[in-house]
Amino acid sequence: MTLKIKKTDYIVITAILVWGLVGFWFNVQGAGAAEHKYATIYVQNEQVAELSLSEADSYEYSFDFGPENEHTALVEVEEGRIRMLPLEDDICPRHICSHTGWIEYTYEKIVCLPNQIMVVFNESSRGTTREDLDGVTY
Amino acid sequence: MQPTTLKMRNRLNYLTYLAVLITFAVVIHTVEAALPLPMPVPGVRLGLANVITILALVLFGLRSGLLIAVVRSILGSLFIGGLFGFGFWLSITAGVTSCLVMGLVLVFQKRGLVSLVSVSVIGAAAHNLTQLGMASLIIANPDLLRGYYPLLLLLSIPTGLFTGITAHYLEDVTRRMIIKSGPGAGQ
């Protein structure tokens, strides 16, 4: 008994083909427009700000922290990157946060342990390229 | 020892065929996992073991198909390594889902609306999508599903066509063999 491929088979295959191609098309369309990141600043696990990091954004943002909000930190946003500027020596003795420098990929983050400040990218951030990674494992 | 009744004999026949089918499925599954593929896309496989699942579905029905899909995943990952690991969960969920979907499409195939090729292609698509969905669920990254599914969907067409055509001719051969060696034969 030879195989008879019916008309409905062609319809089924074409439907899957079209679905796949449309999915491709949407992904290609979405790739260019979605180049947008958001960085969130946390102090003691509480969100204090959400900053937009598109290519065009270039600004500085300052926020107060500490037991009586007596300290001020400054972050700088530029060309889709963000960095923390140095804090005072007495509350941030080793300056690890500012020495981290610019972060631009979503897996990067800035952490200041003595003051419990954290700058991370949101999960909704898109368009992160990982070209300097050989592979990612979970 | 001779089986006493025809019913027992049928049951014995069924068990034997099922055991042979499971053996085939596990061996194909294991060998296929060891084969390197000249594919730039990770996770894509020909899915030859799916042929056996389709065969069991056609010959013995949904329950046998599910049994083969489950046992194949468990034994297969026992042989390959990584039982209850990442690959195992992908394999078993995808196997069961595609089996259920194929069982559904097989209803239409029995009515002559579609051929086994459709069953196989839809099964392959369901398999790939479930596998990808599970993978993105486990690593908690929906981007994987979003960015990758069209490619896997497209690739399920050639693999589904191949397994479907194979299953069609295999069914033909197997049916003749079963009739030859079935109850009452060789006496």
PDB file of N, CA and C in Angstrom, chain A residues 101-136:
ATOM      1  N   GLY A 101      32.138  50.329  37.588  1.00  0.00           N
ATOM      2  CA  GLY A 101      32.132  51.036  36.312  1.00  0.00           C
ATOM      3  C   GLY A 101      30.794  50.938  35.615  1.00  0.00           C
ATOM      4  N   TRP A 102      30.819  51.143  34.316  1.00  0.00           N
ATOM      5  CA  TRP A 102      29.581  51.083  33.526  1.00  0.00           C
ATOM      6  C   TRP A 102      29.068  49.660  33.455  1.00  0.00           C
ATOM      7  N   ILE A 103      27.762  49.493  33.593  1.00  0.00           N
ATOM      8  CA  ILE A 103      27.176  48.192  33.265  1.00  0.00           C
ATOM      9  C   ILE A 103      26.178  48.412  32.142  1.00  0.00           C
ATOM     10  N   GLU A 104      26.132  47.470  31.202  1.00  0.00           N
ATOM     11  CA  GLU A 104      25.180  47.622  30.100  1.00  0.00           C
ATOM     12  C   GLU A 104      24.452  46.335  29.750  1.00  0.00           C
ATOM     13  N   TYR A 105      24.963  45.183  30.176  1.00  0.00           N
ATOM     14  CA  TYR A 105      24.284  43.928  29.859  1.00  0.00           C
ATOM     15  C   TYR A 105      23.382  43.527  31.017  1.00  0.00           C
ATOM     16  N   THR A 106      22.287  42.857  30.699  1.00  0.00           N
ATOM     17  CA  THR A 106      21.273  42.624  31.731  1.00  0.00           C
ATOM     18  C   THR A 106      21.752  41.685  32.834  1.00  0.00           C
ATOM     19  N   TYR A 107      22.825  40.939  32.581  1.00  0.00           N
ATOM     20  CA  TYR A 107      23.297  40.050  33.635  1.00  0.00           C
ATOM     21  C   TYR A 107      24.270  40.767  34.571  1.00  0.00           C
ATOM     22  N   GLU A 108      24.594  42.018  34.286  1.00  0.00           N
ATOM     23  CA  GLU A 108      25.512  42.762  35.145  1.00  0.00           C
ATOM     24  C   GLU A 108      24.733  43.499  36.228  1.00  0.00           C
ATOM     25  N   LYS A 109      25.397  43.790  37.335  1.00  0.00           N
ATOM     26  CA  LYS A 109      24.755  44.585  38.369  1.00  0.00           C
ATOM     27  C   LYS A 109      25.806  45.295  39.197  1.00  0.00           C
ATOM     28  N   ILE A 110      25.369  46.354  39.834  1.00  0.00           N
ATOM     29  CA  ILE A 110      26.253  47.088  40.737  1.00  0.00           C
ATOM     30  C   ILE A 110      25.735  46.857  42.148  1.00  0.00           C
ATOM     31  N   VAL A 111      26.626  46.511  43.040  1.00  0.00           N
ATOM     32  CA  VAL A 111      26.210  46.260  44.409  1.00  0.00           C
ATOM     33  C   VAL A 111      27.102  47.042  45.355  1.00  0.00           C
ATOM     34  N   CYS A 112      26.495  47.728  46.307  1.00  0.00           N
ATOM     35  CA  CYS A 112      27.247  48.394  47.349  1.00  0.00           C
ATOM     36  C   CYS A 112      26.829  47.760  48.672  1.00  0.00           C
ATOM     37  N   LEU A 113      27.656  46.869  49.163  1.00  0.00           N
ATOM     38  CA  LEU A 113      27.263  46.107  50.352  1.00  0.00           C
ATOM     39  C   LEU A 113      27.114  46.965  51.601  1.00  0.00           C
ATOM     40  N   PRO A 114      28.060  47.841  51.941  1.00  0.00           N
ATOM     41  CA  PRO A 114      27.924  48.569  53.200  1.00  0.00           C
ATOM     42  C   PRO A 114      26.634  49.380  53.289  1.00  0.00           C
ATOM     43  N   ASN A 115      26.152  49.860  52.153  1.00  0.00           N
ATOM     44  CA  ASN A 115      24.934  50.665  52.191  1.00  0.00           C
ATOM     45  C   ASN A 115      23.725  49.933  51.627  1.00  0.00           C
ATOM     46  N   GLN A 116      23.929  48.688  51.245  1.00  0.00           N
ATOM     47  CA  GLN A 116      22.848  47.844  50.708  1.00  0.00           C
ATOM     48  C   GLN A 116      22.146  48.506  49.528  1.00  0.00           C
ATOM     49  N   ILE A 117      22.959  48.991  48.616  1.00  0.00           N
ATOM     50  CA  ILE A 117      22.408  49.553  47.375  1.00  0.00           C
ATOM     51  C   ILE A 117      22.675  48.567  46.247  1.00  0.00           C
ATOM     52  N   MET A 118      21.694  48.455  45.385  1.00  0.00           N
ATOM     53  CA  MET A 118      21.837  47.519  44.284  1.00  0.00           C
ATOM     54  C   MET A 118      21.267  48.164  43.024  1.00  0.00           C
ATOM     55  N   VAL A 119      22.007  48.071  41.933  1.00  0.00           N
ATOM     56  CA  VAL A 119      21.483  48.539  40.650  1.00  0.00           C
ATOM     57  C   VAL A 119      21.435  47.329  39.729  1.00  0.00           C
ATOM     58  N   VAL A 120      20.220  46.929  39.341  1.00  0.00           N
ATOM     59  CA  VAL A 120      20.072  45.757  38.478  1.00  0.00           C
ATOM     60  C   VAL A 120      19.176  46.124  37.299  1.00  0.00           C
ATOM     61  N   PHE A 121      19.223  45.294  36.275  1.00  0.00           N
ATOM     62  CA  PHE A 121      18.336  45.502  35.141  1.00  0.00           C
ATOM     63  C   PHE A 121      17.027  44.768  35.374  1.00  0.00           C
ATOM     64  N   ASN A 122      15.954  45.365  34.903  1.00  0.00           N
ATOM     65  CA  ASN A 122      14.643  44.724  35.045  1.00  0.00           C
ATOM     66  C   ASN A 122      14.558  43.486  34.177  1.00  0.00           C
ATOM     67  N   GLU A 123      13.617  42.618  34.536  1.00  0.00           N
ATOM     68  CA  GLU A 123      13.407  41.444  33.699  1.00  0.00           C
ATOM     69  C   GLU A 123      12.779  41.819  32.373  1.00  0.00           C
ATOM     70  N   SER A 124      12.134  42.989  32.338  1.00  0.00           N
ATOM     71  CA  SER A 124      11.492  43.379  31.083  1.00  0.00           C
ATOM     72  C   SER A 124      12.496  43.974  30.101  1.00  0.00           C
ATOM     73  N   SER A 125      13.743  44.118  30.525  1.00  0.00           N
ATOM     74  CA  SER A 125      14.743  44.664  29.619  1.00  0.00           C
ATOM     75  C   SER A 125      14.948  43.732  28.435  1.00  0.00           C
ATOM     76  N   ARG A 126      15.038  44.328  27.283  1.00  0.00           N
ATOM     77  CA  ARG A 126      15.178  43.520  26.074  1.00  0.00           C
ATOM     78  C   ARG A 126      16.377  43.997  25.263  1.00  0.00           C
ATOM     79  N   GLY A 127      16.743  43.157  24.324  1.00  0.00           N
ATOM     80  CA  GLY A 127      17.742  43.562  23.357  1.00  0.00           C
ATOM     81  C   GLY A 127      19.157  43.489  23.872  1.00  0.00           C
ATOM     82  N   THR A 128      19.365  42.756  24.956  1.00  0.00           N
ATOM     83  CA  THR A 128      20.715  42.644  25.481  1.00  0.00           C
ATOM     84  C   THR A 128      21.513  41.683  24.629  1.00  0.00           C
ATOM     85  N   THR A 129      22.639  42.149  24.163  1.00  0.00           N
ATOM     86  CA  THR A 129      23.477  41.250  23.402  1.00  0.00           C
ATOM     87  C   THR A 129      24.497  40.625  24.340  1.00  0.00           C
ATOM     88  N   ARG A 130      24.814  39.401  24.074  1.00  0.00           N
ATOM     89  CA  ARG A 130      25.781  38.719  24.926  1.00  0.00           C
ATOM     90  C   ARG A 130      26.975  38.308  24.083  1.00  0.00           C
ATOM     91  N   GLU A 131      27.382  39.223  23.205  1.00  0.00           N
ATOM     92  CA  GLU A 131      28.388  38.801  22.237  1.00  0.00           C
ATOM     93  C   GLU A 131      29.725  38.483  22.888  1.00  0.00           C
ATOM     94  N   ASP A 132      29.977  39.020  24.104  1.00  0.00           N
ATOM     95  CA  ASP A 132      31.276  38.680  24.693  1.00  0.00           C
ATOM     96  C   ASP A 132      31.211  37.423  25.548  1.00  0.00           C
ATOM     97  N   LEU A 133      30.077  36.704  25.492  1.00  0.00           N
ATOM     98  CA  LEU A 133      30.009  35.426  26.213  1.00  0.00           C
ATOM     99  C   LEU A 133      30.091  34.289  25.207  1.00  0.00           C
ATOM    100  N   ASP A 134      30.838  33.260  25.559  1.00  0.00           N
ATOM    101  CA  ASP A 134      30.891  32.092  24.682  1.00  0.00           C
ATOM    102  C   ASP A 134      29.638  31.258  24.836  1.00  0.00           C
ATOM    103  N   GLY A 135      29.127  31.211  26.057  1.00  0.00           N
ATOM    104  CA  GLY A 135      27.942  30.413  26.297  1.00  0.00           C
ATOM    105  C   GLY A 135      27.347  30.780  27.626  1.00  0.00           C
ATOM    106  N   VAL A 136      26.085  30.469  27.775  1.00  0.00           N
ATOM    107  CA  VAL A 136      25.402  30.757  29.028  1.00  0.00           C
ATOM    108  C   VAL A 136      24.819  29.462  29.552  1.00  0.00           C
TER     109      VAL A 136
END
